[in-house]
Amino acid sequence: MKVTIDGIEIDVPKGTTILEAARMIGPEVAPPTMCYYSKLKTSGGYCRTCIVKVTQGSTANPNPMPKPVASCRTEVMDGMVVENTINKEVLEARKGVVEFLLMNHPLDCPICDQAGECHLQDLGYEHGAANTRYEFPRREFEKIDIGKYVQLHMTRCIMCFRCVKVAEQLTDNRVHGVMHRGDAAEISTYIENVIENEFSGNVIDVCPVGALTDKTFRFKSRVWFTKPVDASCDCKKCSGKVRLWLKGNDVLRVTARKDQWGEVEEFICNECRFERKNTADWKIEGPSPIHRSSVISQNHYNHLNELKVQVMKQQKALGFMDINKRP
Amino acid sequence: MGRKLLIHNDKVPGINTYEVYRAHGGYASVEKALKTMQPDQVTEEVKKSGLRGRGGAGFPTGMKWSFLAKPEGVPRYLVCNADESEPGTFKDRYLMEKIPHALIEGMITSSFALGAKTSYIYIRGEYFYVARIVEKAIAEAYAAGWLGKNILGTDFSHDCYVQVGGGAYICGEETALLESLEGKRGNPRIKPPFPAVAGLWGCPTVVNNVETIAAVVPIVNMGGEEYAKIGVGKSTGTKLISASGHINKPGVYEIELGITVEDFIYSDEYCGGIRNGKKLKAVVAGGSSVPILPTELILRTAKGEPRLMTYESLSDGGFITGTMLGSGGFIAMDEDTSIVKNLFTFSRFYHHESCGQCSPCREGTGWMEKILQKFLNGTANESDVDLLWDIQSKIEGKTICPLGEAAAWPVAAAIRHFKQEFIDIARSKKFVDISHYDRLNKLVRA
């Protein structure tokens, strides 16, 4: 099936969504996502950041779709023409969505563990406005400990439902979900029940913001002061392929490996994540690939940094686009 | 007098019981359909009748039925949407309360057409007593052999169940209704797939409004072509209108589609004019979510033609100068009504009823309510009007289900047609309530 996204044509198999097709073309045209997660079935469609305009439905029916559609949940048709970054209406709508997502977000990035690897930060930086027009008190919740390792801070939650899908699809016993409705809706466990199962830690990785955080890492360090390396071990429960976040020789944190879209490559078990905090437990494979625009790369790859400064100077002199702007 | 097809017997004593209903020609459509017609013929009659969904969207019913996927070995369902929660709409309640057998008769005939062996009537939680009435009627229908195995000795068997909702507006959205019916949280599903392909428990399902299903009865009885003669153009048949607001005779009226709005408001047969001799200020013609129109635009279209009570005429001029027939919740407001306060009431409702699934609606509805609250407090600025306009434009069309639009349209229309009222409040920094309700409240308090 041929589909054209922002003027670039690509051939994709039947059943591919617009978002997947856009990701195949590359990050220049891929819409941002906050709730979609390719590894979790039925995720997506809620946050509306990935909305795009379909200007031609298909070759058979060339009419445009009347409303912008969620690209993560809309399958491509043969001959479909999609506009993402070249459509002003889409960018304006996305700006609106970012404003809605940030409206009740506390913006406590200075004390949030997620800062530096937060998708909402990236999204706000790329698509949001500098100021908020919301002048009312923001929504607040009490922090809840859900189990030994995970803390839930609902105030920061943007209701992406990813953790609910993890609980549904990865673990055998779903104990948390959504309570209440509208802007009072919250992710919660019934009567503050704890989440106890082998894979519960993955809710931390899928959380795009700092609503679910690792209690063994809370307030230990800013992520950009730690150095990510890929490591592995022989684990009976999971693949054992992880990312260690080191400070000197101390393992401050263990997470799953994430791909270019910020999605977990393989889910890992709680033992790997929370219990194996010695470098001796791991076989270190080498430094993790981190996008050069990420704040995490700041302190580790000095030669790259110098190179970047030079390139930036050159580009600025020539009037090119800022390379720091993440595609 | 216009023809009445749905509630012509509503004043007959005991019409809610089986014997009286049957004595007045009830269940004739089931007899006719099961004994003399094929299922496809029934669908064909409904198509010919031009019946359009009475729940709000006005989608042609016959077409909806023909979209129903019919794979072998998979059950099909008919679900009746009796989750009538739109503010200003109370026609389904009237119908179910007065003539419950009309709905059940429609359910059987429609299920026969669709080949559904099981059907559900999803009644909103607040209508608990109505659910009891309908359940009693179903029991009577079972006892008389209209439901159950081999109805009228044919090989058509059918079971009908009542399910009472938890009282959420969102469960009136068809996919949320199905989720709720399945015992889950009533969140709208992402479409496609549409219910006609994968609905209740993943099986093909048709979801129809109470009035739509009840209208199948006269269509089968009189024939689709005969039914289509009533009305104007693509708006055929009769429609129940829930008239409320500052009119002399509020209530449920059955009208022939095609009478003028002026007639409907001022004739003694229907609303009987505005009460206390006041002037009409504005009308919400189809339930709280459709755009409000000022008097000059509701009585006449922008072209100067008289506006009719039809799907087409009411939506003439799009949302700039038109509105929608919607569910037929006709709310008239007199000259003393504050549009801002009215809008606040609507916005508060949509904020309260948003399911919280997608971000524009979850956050935006609350924001709009808070800004409107500022107007009522007299603390709003002129820029808040533009902000409101911007917020509604960022909700509309960006959400999973139509609740986002339902919340955005009233705001857009109120600002479009009554912007001066907002600006006056913002400039004077005070909100003077002049509505009847508040005067009444003050009197009571005094």
PDB file of N, CA and C in Angstrom, chain A residues 119-168:
ATOM      1  N   HIS A 119       9.122  12.611  28.332  1.00  0.00           N
ATOM      2  CA  HIS A 119       8.545  12.867  27.013  1.00  0.00           C
ATOM      3  C   HIS A 119       7.713  14.140  26.998  1.00  0.00           C
ATOM      4  N   LEU A 120       7.157  14.475  28.141  1.00  0.00           N
ATOM      5  CA  LEU A 120       6.339  15.684  28.195  1.00  0.00           C
ATOM      6  C   LEU A 120       7.224  16.937  28.086  1.00  0.00           C
ATOM      7  N   GLN A 121       8.431  16.841  28.658  1.00  0.00           N
ATOM      8  CA  GLN A 121       9.379  17.949  28.499  1.00  0.00           C
ATOM      9  C   GLN A 121       9.707  18.146  27.024  1.00  0.00           C
ATOM     10  N   ASP A 122      10.041  17.043  26.367  1.00  0.00           N
ATOM     11  CA  ASP A 122      10.376  17.126  24.942  1.00  0.00           C
ATOM     12  C   ASP A 122       9.208  17.694  24.149  1.00  0.00           C
ATOM     13  N   LEU A 123       8.033  17.172  24.454  1.00  0.00           N
ATOM     14  CA  LEU A 123       6.852  17.593  23.706  1.00  0.00           C
ATOM     15  C   LEU A 123       6.570  19.081  23.919  1.00  0.00           C
ATOM     16  N   GLY A 124       6.662  19.502  25.175  1.00  0.00           N
ATOM     17  CA  GLY A 124       6.425  20.910  25.480  1.00  0.00           C
ATOM     18  C   GLY A 124       7.454  21.800  24.804  1.00  0.00           C
ATOM     19  N   TYR A 125       8.693  21.305  24.766  1.00  0.00           N
ATOM     20  CA  TYR A 125       9.773  22.083  24.154  1.00  0.00           C
ATOM     21  C   TYR A 125       9.544  22.238  22.656  1.00  0.00           C
ATOM     22  N   GLU A 126       9.109  21.136  22.025  1.00  0.00           N
ATOM     23  CA  GLU A 126       8.975  21.176  20.576  1.00  0.00           C
ATOM     24  C   GLU A 126       7.659  21.791  20.104  1.00  0.00           C
ATOM     25  N   HIS A 127       6.595  21.513  20.818  1.00  0.00           N
ATOM     26  CA  HIS A 127       5.284  21.896  20.280  1.00  0.00           C
ATOM     27  C   HIS A 127       4.494  22.845  21.172  1.00  0.00           C
ATOM     28  N   GLY A 128       4.975  23.108  22.348  1.00  0.00           N
ATOM     29  CA  GLY A 128       4.165  23.893  23.273  1.00  0.00           C
ATOM     30  C   GLY A 128       4.422  25.381  23.158  1.00  0.00           C
ATOM     31  N   ALA A 129       3.608  26.126  23.880  1.00  0.00           N
ATOM     32  CA  ALA A 129       3.793  27.574  23.935  1.00  0.00           C
ATOM     33  C   ALA A 129       4.677  27.906  25.142  1.00  0.00           C
ATOM     34  N   ALA A 130       5.241  29.111  25.127  1.00  0.00           N
ATOM     35  CA  ALA A 130       6.147  29.481  26.212  1.00  0.00           C
ATOM     36  C   ALA A 130       5.392  29.751  27.504  1.00  0.00           C
ATOM     37  N   ASN A 131       4.183  30.273  27.377  1.00  0.00           N
ATOM     38  CA  ASN A 131       3.423  30.621  28.575  1.00  0.00           C
ATOM     39  C   ASN A 131       2.138  29.817  28.652  1.00  0.00           C
ATOM     40  N   THR A 132       1.636  29.685  29.856  1.00  0.00           N
ATOM     41  CA  THR A 132       0.342  29.034  30.009  1.00  0.00           C
ATOM     42  C   THR A 132      -0.733  30.100  30.148  1.00  0.00           C
ATOM     43  N   ARG A 133      -1.918  29.752  29.664  1.00  0.00           N
ATOM     44  CA  ARG A 133      -3.029  30.694  29.822  1.00  0.00           C
ATOM     45  C   ARG A 133      -3.959  30.233  30.927  1.00  0.00           C
ATOM     46  N   TYR A 134      -3.540  29.153  31.586  1.00  0.00           N
ATOM     47  CA  TYR A 134      -4.382  28.572  32.633  1.00  0.00           C
ATOM     48  C   TYR A 134      -4.046  29.229  33.955  1.00  0.00           C
ATOM     49  N   GLU A 135      -5.032  29.808  34.595  1.00  0.00           N
ATOM     50  CA  GLU A 135      -4.750  30.627  35.780  1.00  0.00           C
ATOM     51  C   GLU A 135      -5.355  30.056  37.054  1.00  0.00           C
ATOM     52  N   PHE A 136      -5.878  28.844  36.971  1.00  0.00           N
ATOM     53  CA  PHE A 136      -6.581  28.292  38.126  1.00  0.00           C
ATOM     54  C   PHE A 136      -5.675  27.315  38.871  1.00  0.00           C
ATOM     55  N   PRO A 137      -6.042  26.947  40.096  1.00  0.00           N
ATOM     56  CA  PRO A 137      -5.214  25.978  40.818  1.00  0.00           C
ATOM     57  C   PRO A 137      -5.136  24.662  40.057  1.00  0.00           C
ATOM     58  N   ARG A 138      -3.967  24.048  40.103  1.00  0.00           N
ATOM     59  CA  ARG A 138      -3.800  22.784  39.394  1.00  0.00           C
ATOM     60  C   ARG A 138      -4.254  21.628  40.277  1.00  0.00           C
ATOM     61  N   ARG A 139      -4.537  20.536  39.583  1.00  0.00           N
ATOM     62  CA  ARG A 139      -5.008  19.339  40.263  1.00  0.00           C
ATOM     63  C   ARG A 139      -3.885  18.753  41.127  1.00  0.00           C
ATOM     64  N   GLU A 140      -4.223  18.306  42.303  1.00  0.00           N
ATOM     65  CA  GLU A 140      -3.185  17.719  43.158  1.00  0.00           C
ATOM     66  C   GLU A 140      -3.671  16.412  43.769  1.00  0.00           C
ATOM     67  N   PHE A 141      -2.734  15.526  43.973  1.00  0.00           N
ATOM     68  CA  PHE A 141      -3.048  14.244  44.604  1.00  0.00           C
ATOM     69  C   PHE A 141      -1.974  13.941  45.641  1.00  0.00           C
ATOM     70  N   GLU A 142      -2.305  13.072  46.566  1.00  0.00           N
ATOM     71  CA  GLU A 142      -1.301  12.576  47.497  1.00  0.00           C
ATOM     72  C   GLU A 142      -0.457  11.518  46.791  1.00  0.00           C
ATOM     73  N   LYS A 143       0.807  11.424  47.178  1.00  0.00           N
ATOM     74  CA  LYS A 143       1.636  10.355  46.630  1.00  0.00           C
ATOM     75  C   LYS A 143       1.202   9.019  47.243  1.00  0.00           C
ATOM     76  N   ILE A 144       1.271   7.988  46.421  1.00  0.00           N
ATOM     77  CA  ILE A 144       0.904   6.658  46.932  1.00  0.00           C
ATOM     78  C   ILE A 144       2.054   5.690  46.668  1.00  0.00           C
ATOM     79  N   ASP A 145       2.390   4.871  47.636  1.00  0.00           N
ATOM     80  CA  ASP A 145       3.357   3.788  47.410  1.00  0.00           C
ATOM     81  C   ASP A 145       2.593   2.590  46.904  1.00  0.00           C
ATOM     82  N   ILE A 146       2.901   2.185  45.670  1.00  0.00           N
ATOM     83  CA  ILE A 146       2.235   0.962  45.219  1.00  0.00           C
ATOM     84  C   ILE A 146       3.292  -0.129  45.180  1.00  0.00           C
ATOM     85  N   GLY A 147       3.453  -0.776  46.290  1.00  0.00           N
ATOM     86  CA  GLY A 147       4.445  -1.826  46.387  1.00  0.00           C
ATOM     87  C   GLY A 147       5.771  -1.279  46.886  1.00  0.00           C
ATOM     88  N   LYS A 148       6.717  -2.207  47.004  1.00  0.00           N
ATOM     89  CA  LYS A 148       8.009  -1.912  47.601  1.00  0.00           C
ATOM     90  C   LYS A 148       8.843  -0.977  46.734  1.00  0.00           C
ATOM     91  N   TYR A 149       8.660  -1.071  45.411  1.00  0.00           N
ATOM     92  CA  TYR A 149       9.609  -0.433  44.519  1.00  0.00           C
ATOM     93  C   TYR A 149       9.078   0.796  43.770  1.00  0.00           C
ATOM     94  N   VAL A 150       7.770   0.898  43.686  1.00  0.00           N
ATOM     95  CA  VAL A 150       7.220   1.911  42.795  1.00  0.00           C
ATOM     96  C   VAL A 150       6.418   2.941  43.568  1.00  0.00           C
ATOM     97  N   GLN A 151       6.658   4.206  43.234  1.00  0.00           N
ATOM     98  CA  GLN A 151       5.818   5.236  43.824  1.00  0.00           C
ATOM     99  C   GLN A 151       4.971   5.895  42.749  1.00  0.00           C
ATOM    100  N   LEU A 152       3.708   6.120  43.087  1.00  0.00           N
ATOM    101  CA  LEU A 152       2.780   6.750  42.145  1.00  0.00           C
ATOM    102  C   LEU A 152       2.543   8.178  42.598  1.00  0.00           C
ATOM    103  N   HIS A 153       2.831   9.111  41.690  1.00  0.00           N
ATOM    104  CA  HIS A 153       2.613  10.518  41.990  1.00  0.00           C
ATOM    105  C   HIS A 153       1.629  11.037  40.951  1.00  0.00           C
ATOM    106  N   MET A 154       0.343  10.869  41.243  1.00  0.00           N
ATOM    107  CA  MET A 154      -0.705  11.154  40.262  1.00  0.00           C
ATOM    108  C   MET A 154      -0.709  12.599  39.777  1.00  0.00           C
ATOM    109  N   THR A 155      -0.199  13.508  40.600  1.00  0.00           N
ATOM    110  CA  THR A 155      -0.219  14.920  40.211  1.00  0.00           C
ATOM    111  C   THR A 155       0.454  15.117  38.858  1.00  0.00           C
ATOM    112  N   ARG A 156       1.469  14.279  38.586  1.00  0.00           N
ATOM    113  CA  ARG A 156       2.216  14.455  37.338  1.00  0.00           C
ATOM    114  C   ARG A 156       1.619  13.676  36.173  1.00  0.00           C
ATOM    115  N   CYS A 157       0.647  12.841  36.459  1.00  0.00           N
ATOM    116  CA  CYS A 157       0.158  11.907  35.440  1.00  0.00           C
ATOM    117  C   CYS A 157      -0.590  12.642  34.331  1.00  0.00           C
ATOM    118  N   ILE A 158      -0.408  12.176  33.103  1.00  0.00           N
ATOM    119  CA  ILE A 158      -1.146  12.754  31.989  1.00  0.00           C
ATOM    120  C   ILE A 158      -2.183  11.775  31.440  1.00  0.00           C
ATOM    121  N   MET A 159      -2.451  10.727  32.147  1.00  0.00           N
ATOM    122  CA  MET A 159      -3.467   9.736  31.772  1.00  0.00           C
ATOM    123  C   MET A 159      -3.230   9.126  30.389  1.00  0.00           C
ATOM    124  N   CYS A 160      -2.062   8.521  30.224  1.00  0.00           N
ATOM    125  CA  CYS A 160      -1.778   7.891  28.937  1.00  0.00           C
ATOM    126  C   CYS A 160      -2.243   6.438  28.919  1.00  0.00           C
ATOM    127  N   PHE A 161      -2.557   5.879  30.068  1.00  0.00           N
ATOM    128  CA  PHE A 161      -3.078   4.515  30.198  1.00  0.00           C
ATOM    129  C   PHE A 161      -2.036   3.435  29.867  1.00  0.00           C
ATOM    130  N   ARG A 162      -0.762   3.834  29.665  1.00  0.00           N
ATOM    131  CA  ARG A 162       0.228   2.809  29.313  1.00  0.00           C
ATOM    132  C   ARG A 162       0.430   1.827  30.458  1.00  0.00           C
ATOM    133  N   CYS A 163       0.492   2.341  31.688  1.00  0.00           N
ATOM    134  CA  CYS A 163       0.749   1.442  32.818  1.00  0.00           C
ATOM    135  C   CYS A 163      -0.412   0.468  33.004  1.00  0.00           C
ATOM    136  N   VAL A 164      -1.624   0.947  32.681  1.00  0.00           N
ATOM    137  CA  VAL A 164      -2.778   0.057  32.791  1.00  0.00           C
ATOM    138  C   VAL A 164      -2.654  -1.080  31.780  1.00  0.00           C
ATOM    139  N   LYS A 165      -2.151  -0.722  30.585  1.00  0.00           N
ATOM    140  CA  LYS A 165      -1.986  -1.754  29.551  1.00  0.00           C
ATOM    141  C   LYS A 165      -0.877  -2.729  29.942  1.00  0.00           C
ATOM    142  N   VAL A 166       0.175  -2.227  30.581  1.00  0.00           N
ATOM    143  CA  VAL A 166       1.241  -3.125  31.042  1.00  0.00           C
ATOM    144  C   VAL A 166       0.670  -4.122  32.036  1.00  0.00           C
ATOM    145  N   ALA A 167      -0.096  -3.591  32.977  1.00  0.00           N
ATOM    146  CA  ALA A 167      -0.677  -4.463  34.000  1.00  0.00           C
ATOM    147  C   ALA A 167      -1.609  -5.489  33.368  1.00  0.00           C
ATOM    148  N   GLU A 168      -2.298  -5.061  32.316  1.00  0.00           N
ATOM    149  CA  GLU A 168      -3.245  -5.942  31.652  1.00  0.00           C
ATOM    150  C   GLU A 168      -2.537  -7.027  30.852  1.00  0.00           C
TER     151      GLU A 168
END
